[in-house]
CSV table of C-alpha atoms in Angstrom, one decimal:
chain,number,residue,atom,x,y,z
J,1,MET,CA,-0.1,-0.5,-0.1
J,2,LYS,CA,1.2,3.9,-0.9
J,3,LYS,CA,1.8,5.8,2.3
J,4,ILE,CA,1.5,9.5,2.4
J,5,GLU,CA,2.0,11.8,5.4
J,6,LEU,CA,-0.9,13.2,6.3
J,7,GLY,CA,-0.6,17.6,5.9
J,8,LYS,CA,2.6,18.6,8.3
J,9,SER,CA,1.3,15.9,11.0
J,10,GLY,CA,4.1,13.4,10.7
J,11,LEU,CA,1.3,11.2,10.3
J,12,GLU,CA,2.2,7.8,7.6
J,13,VAL,CA,-1.0,7.0,6.7
J,14,PRO,CA,-2.2,5.1,3.3
J,15,ALA,CA,-2.9,6.2,0.1
J,16,ILE,CA,-6.9,4.7,0.8
J,17,ALA,CA,-8.4,4.2,3.5
J,18,LEU,CA,-12.0,3.4,5.1
J,19,GLY,CA,-15.0,5.2,5.4
J,20,CYS,CA,-17.6,3.6,8.0
J,21,MET,CA,-20.5,5.4,7.6
J,22,SER,CA,-22.5,2.0,6.1
J,23,MET,CA,-21.1,0.5,9.6
J,24,ASN,CA,-24.2,0.7,11.2
J,25,LYS,CA,-25.9,-1.9,8.6
J,26,ARG,CA,-23.4,-4.8,9.5
J,27,THR,CA,-23.6,-6.9,12.5
J,28,LYS,CA,-20.5,-7.6,14.4
J,29,ALA,CA,-19.1,-10.5,12.6
J,30,GLU,CA,-19.5,-8.8,9.2
J,31,ALA,CA,-18.1,-5.8,10.6
J,32,GLU,CA,-14.9,-7.9,12.2
J,33,LYS,CA,-14.5,-8.9,9.0
J,34,VAL,CA,-14.4,-5.7,7.1
J,35,ILE,CA,-11.9,-4.3,8.8
J,36,THR,CA,-9.3,-7.6,9.6
J,37,ASN,CA,-9.9,-7.6,5.8
J,38,ALA,CA,-9.0,-3.6,5.4
J,39,ILE,CA,-5.9,-4.3,7.5
J,40,GLU,CA,-4.1,-7.3,5.8
J,41,ASN,CA,-4.7,-5.2,2.7
J,42,GLY,CA,-3.1,-2.0,4.6
J,43,VAL,CA,-5.6,-0.2,5.0
J,44,ASN,CA,-5.4,1.1,8.5
J,45,PHE,CA,-7.2,4.1,9.0
J,46,PHE,CA,-10.5,4.7,9.8
J,47,ASP,CA,-12.5,7.4,8.8
J,48,HIS,CA,-15.7,7.8,10.8
J,49,ALA,CA,-18.1,10.6,11.9
J,50,ASP,CA,-20.1,10.7,14.5
J,51,ILE,CA,-23.3,11.3,12.3
J,52,TYR,CA,-22.4,8.2,10.8
J,53,GLY,CA,-25.6,5.8,12.2
J,54,LYS,CA,-26.6,8.6,15.0
J,55,GLY,CA,-23.0,7.2,16.1
J,56,VAL,CA,-24.0,3.4,15.9
J,57,SER,CA,-21.7,2.7,12.8
J,58,GLU,CA,-18.6,3.8,15.7
J,59,GLU,CA,-20.2,1.7,18.6
J,60,ILE,CA,-19.8,-1.7,16.1
J,61,PHE,CA,-16.7,-0.5,14.6
J,62,ALA,CA,-15.4,-0.3,18.5
J,63,HIS,CA,-17.2,-4.3,18.8
J,64,ALA,CA,-16.0,-6.0,16.0
J,65,PHE,CA,-12.5,-4.3,16.4
J,66,PRO,CA,-10.3,-8.5,16.2
J,67,SER,CA,-8.6,-8.4,20.0
J,68,GLU,CA,-5.2,-9.1,18.0
J,69,VAL,CA,-5.1,-5.2,16.8
J,70,ARG,CA,-3.0,-3.0,18.5
J,71,ARG,CA,-4.3,0.0,18.5
J,72,GLU,CA,-1.2,2.1,17.6
J,73,ASP,CA,-0.9,0.8,14.6
J,74,ILE,CA,-4.3,2.0,13.6
J,75,ILE,CA,-5.3,5.5,12.4
J,76,ILE,CA,-9.1,7.1,13.6
J,77,GLN,CA,-10.5,10.1,12.3
J,78,SER,CA,-14.2,11.3,13.7
J,79,LYS,CA,-15.9,14.2,12.4
J,80,THR,CA,-18.3,16.6,13.9
J,81,GLY,CA,-20.5,19.6,13.6
J,82,ILE,CA,-23.8,18.0,12.0
J,83,ARG,CA,-27.0,18.5,13.8
J,84,ASP,CA,-30.3,17.7,13.6
J,85,GLY,CA,-31.1,20.4,11.6
J,86,TYR,CA,-28.0,22.5,11.8
J,87,TYR,CA,-25.1,22.6,12.2
J,88,ASP,CA,-22.9,23.3,15.7
J,89,PHE,CA,-19.2,24.5,15.7
J,90,SER,CA,-19.7,25.5,19.8
J,91,LYS,CA,-17.1,24.9,21.6
J,92,GLU,CA,-19.7,22.4,24.0
J,93,HIS,CA,-20.0,20.7,21.2
J,94,ILE,CA,-17.0,20.1,19.3
J,95,ILE,CA,-15.4,19.1,23.0
J,96,THR,CA,-19.0,17.0,24.2
J,97,SER,CA,-18.5,15.1,20.7
J,98,ALA,CA,-15.3,14.3,20.2
J,99,GLU,CA,-16.0,12.6,23.5
J,100,ASP,CA,-18.5,10.9,22.7
J,101,SER,CA,-16.6,10.0,20.3
J,102,LEU,CA,-13.9,8.5,22.1
J,103,ARG,CA,-16.9,6.9,24.1
J,104,ARG,CA,-18.7,5.1,21.8
J,105,LEU,CA,-15.3,3.4,19.7
J,106,LYS,CA,-14.0,2.9,23.5
J,107,THR,CA,-10.5,4.0,22.8
J,108,ASP,CA,-8.4,6.6,24.7
J,109,TYR,CA,-8.0,9.4,21.4
J,110,LEU,CA,-8.1,10.4,18.1
J,111,ASP,CA,-5.6,10.3,15.6
J,112,VAL,CA,-7.5,13.4,13.1
J,113,PHE,CA,-10.9,15.1,14.7
J,114,LEU,CA,-12.7,17.3,11.1
J,115,LEU,CA,-15.2,20.2,11.1
J,116,HIS,CA,-17.7,18.2,8.7
J,117,ARG,CA,-19.2,21.1,6.8
J,118,PRO,CA,-19.1,24.1,7.1
J,119,ASP,CA,-21.3,26.0,10.3
J,120,ALA,CA,-22.5,29.8,8.9
J,121,LEU,CA,-22.0,30.8,12.9
J,122,MET,CA,-18.5,29.8,14.0
J,123,GLU,CA,-16.8,31.3,16.0
J,124,PRO,CA,-13.1,30.5,15.0
J,125,GLU,CA,-12.2,31.7,18.6
J,126,GLU,CA,-14.2,29.1,20.3
J,127,VAL,CA,-13.6,26.5,17.9
J,128,ALA,CA,-9.4,26.7,18.4
J,129,GLU,CA,-10.5,27.3,22.1
J,130,ALA,CA,-12.4,23.9,22.0
J,131,PHE,CA,-9.9,22.5,20.0
J,132,SER,CA,-6.5,23.5,22.6
J,133,GLU,CA,-8.8,21.3,25.2
J,134,LEU,CA,-9.0,18.6,23.1
J,135,HIS,CA,-5.4,18.2,22.0
J,136,LYS,CA,-3.6,19.3,25.6
J,137,SER,CA,-5.7,16.5,27.2
J,138,GLY,CA,-4.5,14.3,24.5
J,139,LYS,CA,-8.0,13.0,23.4
J,140,VAL,CA,-7.2,14.3,19.9
J,141,ARG,CA,-3.7,15.2,18.1
J,142,HIS,CA,-4.9,16.3,15.0
J,143,PHE,CA,-7.1,18.3,13.6
J,144,GLY,CA,-8.6,19.2,9.7
J,145,VAL,CA,-11.9,19.9,8.2
J,146,SER,CA,-14.5,18.4,5.7
J,147,ASN,CA,-16.0,20.2,2.8
J,148,HIS,CA,-14.3,23.4,3.7
J,149,ASN,CA,-12.9,26.3,1.4
J,150,SER,CA,-9.4,28.4,1.1
J,151,MET,CA,-11.1,31.0,2.9
J,152,GLN,CA,-12.6,29.5,5.4
J,153,ILE,CA,-9.7,27.7,6.8
J,154,GLU,CA,-7.6,30.3,6.7
J,155,LEU,CA,-10.4,31.8,9.2
J,156,LEU,CA,-9.4,29.4,11.3
J,157,GLN,CA,-6.1,28.6,11.0
J,158,LYS,CA,-6.0,32.1,12.3
J,159,TYR,CA,-6.9,31.5,15.5
J,160,MET,CA,-5.9,27.6,16.5
J,161,LYS,CA,-2.8,26.8,17.8
J,162,GLN,CA,-2.5,23.6,16.2
J,163,ASP,CA,-2.2,23.6,11.9
J,164,ILE,CA,-5.4,21.6,10.1
J,165,VAL,CA,-3.3,18.5,8.6
J,166,THR,CA,-6.4,17.7,5.5
J,167,ASN,CA,-9.6,18.7,4.3
J,168,GLN,CA,-11.8,15.7,3.0
J,169,LEU,CA,-13.7,16.9,-0.5
J,170,GLN,CA,-16.0,15.6,-2.6
J,171,LEU,CA,-13.5,14.4,-6.0
J,172,SER,CA,-13.7,11.2,-8.8
J,173,VAL,CA,-13.2,11.5,-12.3
J,174,THR,CA,-17.4,12.4,-13.4
J,175,ASP,CA,-17.2,15.4,-10.8
J,176,SER,CA,-13.7,17.1,-10.3
J,177,GLY,CA,-14.6,21.0,-9.8
J,178,MET,CA,-11.7,21.5,-8.3
J,179,MET,CA,-9.1,20.5,-10.9
J,180,ASN,CA,-11.3,21.9,-13.8
J,181,GLN,CA,-11.2,25.7,-13.1
J,182,GLY,CA,-7.4,25.1,-13.5
J,183,LEU,CA,-7.8,23.8,-16.6
J,184,TYR,CA,-10.4,25.6,-17.8
J,185,VAL,CA,-8.4,29.2,-16.6
J,186,ASN,CA,-9.3,32.1,-18.4
J,187,THR,CA,-12.5,31.5,-20.5
J,188,LEU,CA,-16.3,31.5,-19.5
J,189,TYR,CA,-16.7,27.8,-19.7
J,190,GLU,CA,-19.0,27.1,-16.6
J,191,GLN,CA,-15.8,24.8,-15.1
J,192,ALA,CA,-13.3,27.9,-15.2
J,193,SER,CA,-16.2,28.9,-12.2
J,194,ASP,CA,-14.1,29.5,-8.9
J,195,ARG,CA,-16.1,27.6,-6.7
J,196,ASP,CA,-13.1,26.9,-3.6
J,197,GLY,CA,-11.1,29.3,-3.5
J,198,SER,CA,-8.5,27.7,-6.1
J,199,ILE,CA,-9.0,24.8,-2.9
J,200,LEU,CA,-6.7,22.1,-4.8
J,201,ASP,CA,-3.8,24.5,-5.1
J,202,TYR,CA,-4.6,25.6,-1.9
J,203,SER,CA,-4.1,23.3,0.4
J,204,ARG,CA,-0.8,21.7,-1.9
J,205,LEU,CA,0.8,25.8,-0.8
J,206,ASN,CA,0.0,24.4,3.1
J,207,ASP,CA,0.8,20.9,3.4
J,208,ILE,CA,-2.8,19.5,3.6
J,209,THR,CA,-3.7,17.1,2.0
J,210,ILE,CA,-7.2,16.6,0.8
J,211,GLN,CA,-9.6,13.7,1.5
J,212,ALA,CA,-12.1,12.2,-1.9
J,213,TRP,CA,-14.7,11.0,-0.4
J,214,SER,CA,-17.3,9.6,-2.8
J,215,PRO,CA,-14.9,8.5,-5.4
J,216,PHE,CA,-17.4,6.8,-7.8
J,217,ARG,CA,-20.5,9.0,-7.2
J,218,HIS,CA,-21.5,11.4,-10.1
J,219,GLY,CA,-23.5,14.8,-8.6
J,220,PHE,CA,-24.0,14.6,-4.5
J,221,PHE,CA,-25.4,10.6,-3.9
J,222,GLU,CA,-27.0,10.4,-7.5
J,223,GLY,CA,-25.5,7.3,-7.9
J,224,LEU,CA,-22.3,5.6,-9.2
J,225,PHE,CA,-20.4,6.8,-12.5
J,226,VAL,CA,-19.0,2.5,-12.8
J,227,ASP,CA,-21.1,0.1,-15.1
J,228,ASN,CA,-23.7,3.1,-15.7
J,229,GLU,CA,-24.9,3.5,-18.7
J,230,ASP,CA,-25.1,6.6,-18.6
J,231,TYR,CA,-21.6,7.1,-19.0
J,232,PRO,CA,-20.6,4.2,-22.4
J,233,ALA,CA,-17.7,6.3,-22.7
J,234,LEU,CA,-15.8,6.4,-19.5
J,235,ASN,CA,-16.8,3.2,-18.6
J,236,THR,CA,-15.2,1.5,-21.5
J,237,GLU,CA,-12.0,3.2,-20.6
J,238,LEU,CA,-12.2,2.3,-17.6
J,239,GLN,CA,-12.5,-1.0,-18.9
J,240,GLN,CA,-9.3,-1.0,-21.5
J,241,LEU,CA,-7.3,0.6,-18.8
J,242,ALA,CA,-8.5,-2.1,-16.1
J,243,ASP,CA,-7.1,-5.1,-18.6
J,244,LYS,CA,-4.5,-3.2,-19.0
J,245,TYR,CA,-2.8,-2.3,-15.6
J,246,ASN,CA,-5.6,-6.7,-14.5
J,247,VAL,CA,-7.5,-4.8,-11.8
J,248,ASN,CA,-10.7,-3.2,-12.2
J,249,LYS,CA,-12.8,-0.4,-13.3
J,250,SER,CA,-13.4,0.8,-10.1
J,251,ALA,CA,-9.5,0.4,-9.0
J,252,ILE,CA,-8.7,2.1,-12.2
J,253,ALA,CA,-11.0,5.0,-10.8
J,254,VAL,CA,-9.5,5.4,-7.4
J,255,ALA,CA,-6.2,5.6,-9.5
J,256,TRP,CA,-7.4,8.7,-10.9
J,257,ILE,CA,-7.0,10.4,-7.9
J,258,LEU,CA,-4.4,8.9,-6.2
J,259,ARG,CA,-2.4,9.8,-10.0
J,260,HIS,CA,-2.7,13.6,-8.9
J,261,PRO,CA,1.0,14.8,-7.2
J,262,ALA,CA,-1.4,16.9,-4.7
J,263,LYS,CA,-0.9,13.1,-2.9
J,264,ILE,CA,-4.5,13.1,-2.6
J,265,GLN,CA,-5.6,9.8,0.1
J,266,THR,CA,-8.7,8.2,-1.2
J,267,ILE,CA,-11.8,7.3,1.4
J,268,ILE,CA,-13.5,3.9,0.1
J,269,GLY,CA,-16.7,3.2,1.7
J,270,THR,CA,-18.2,0.2,0.8
J,271,MET,CA,-18.3,-2.6,3.5
J,272,THR,CA,-17.6,-5.9,1.8
J,273,PRO,CA,-14.2,-6.7,2.4
J,274,SER,CA,-13.7,-8.5,-2.1
J,275,ARG,CA,-14.1,-5.6,-3.1
J,276,LEU,CA,-12.3,-3.5,-0.8
J,277,THR,CA,-9.3,-5.5,-1.5
J,278,ASN,CA,-10.1,-5.5,-5.5
J,279,ILE,CA,-9.9,-1.6,-4.9
J,280,VAL,CA,-6.8,-0.7,-3.3
J,281,GLU,CA,-4.0,-2.7,-5.6
J,282,ALA,CA,-5.4,1.4,-7.2
J,283,SER,CA,-1.5,1.8,-5.2
J,284,ASN,CA,0.3,-0.1,-7.5
J,285,VAL,CA,-1.2,1.5,-10.6
J,286,GLU,CA,0.5,4.7,-11.7
J,287,LEU,CA,-1.6,5.7,-15.5
J,288,THR,CA,0.5,7.5,-17.8
J,289,ARG,CA,-0.5,11.2,-18.1
J,290,GLN,CA,-2.2,10.8,-21.7
J,291,GLU,CA,-4.5,7.9,-19.9
J,292,TRP,CA,-5.5,10.2,-16.9
J,293,TYR,CA,-6.3,13.2,-19.0
J,294,LYS,CA,-8.3,10.1,-21.3
J,295,LEU,CA,-10.8,9.6,-18.0
J,296,TRP,CA,-11.1,13.1,-17.6
J,297,GLN,CA,-12.4,13.1,-21.0
J,298,THR,CA,-14.2,11.0,-21.3
J,299,ALA,CA,-15.9,11.4,-18.3
J,300,GLY,CA,-17.8,14.3,-20.7
J,301,ASN,CA,-14.8,16.8,-19.8
J,302,LYS,CA,-13.8,18.9,-23.1
J,303,LEU,CA,-9.5,19.1,-23.7
J,304,LEU,CA,-8.9,22.9,-24.5
């Protein structure tokens, strides 16, 4: 498994992580197989959130965690901020949420803790205080955000003593807006629109690792593009590359993300061990420039 450093944290993490959003739909025995298989494949990074299964995903993960695996040999990340009908980055909620996740996960610390979606009422001073308390107590070692733009990160970082090490963002070959704006710069095409404050370049300049979520979906949870008849050209190209590299199409979709020099980490949400085993083969695939651009074009983009 290819390894990268998570931001400036010093943490060496796998290029592919397991997203545990759907673990609440698995039994303890099923979840244990998922976790064990992930670790055997070099995927020792597990992404959680307090909202996943309303906390049940974290609980099942803890109950199913293999007794022979040491806590220090895995990396656990969780997120906070989404509540029923509103977002909440208050100091009280951040600390309570972190402590609740620790309790559910049956662990003394989180390796990484993220703010899930931007809170319009965020007071960065409060966030900074919460993070400092969690860090000083040893309950959280590193901090990050999810779905934030560059100026929102700048505002937070102004008050924080710790570095923001990661930003989890939607990214796939069909939803590549953060890359498109650079490729269409100085044009009137819609793809040139800067919707995130040049987050890709900003992250590279500031050593923030982007974590790609929904690497197989098009739109906002609108469905999968792999084996989707609405994407015939893309699937033909995915299959040709899968045959060339002796992997499956999903692995090629992840390899497209991993090929970018920003050293993006990809979050895979499957709860099927055999599927993860096949997808992690992406770590061994190095697409050529021509192949990377061909995939991007067959996803519906035009090279100027």
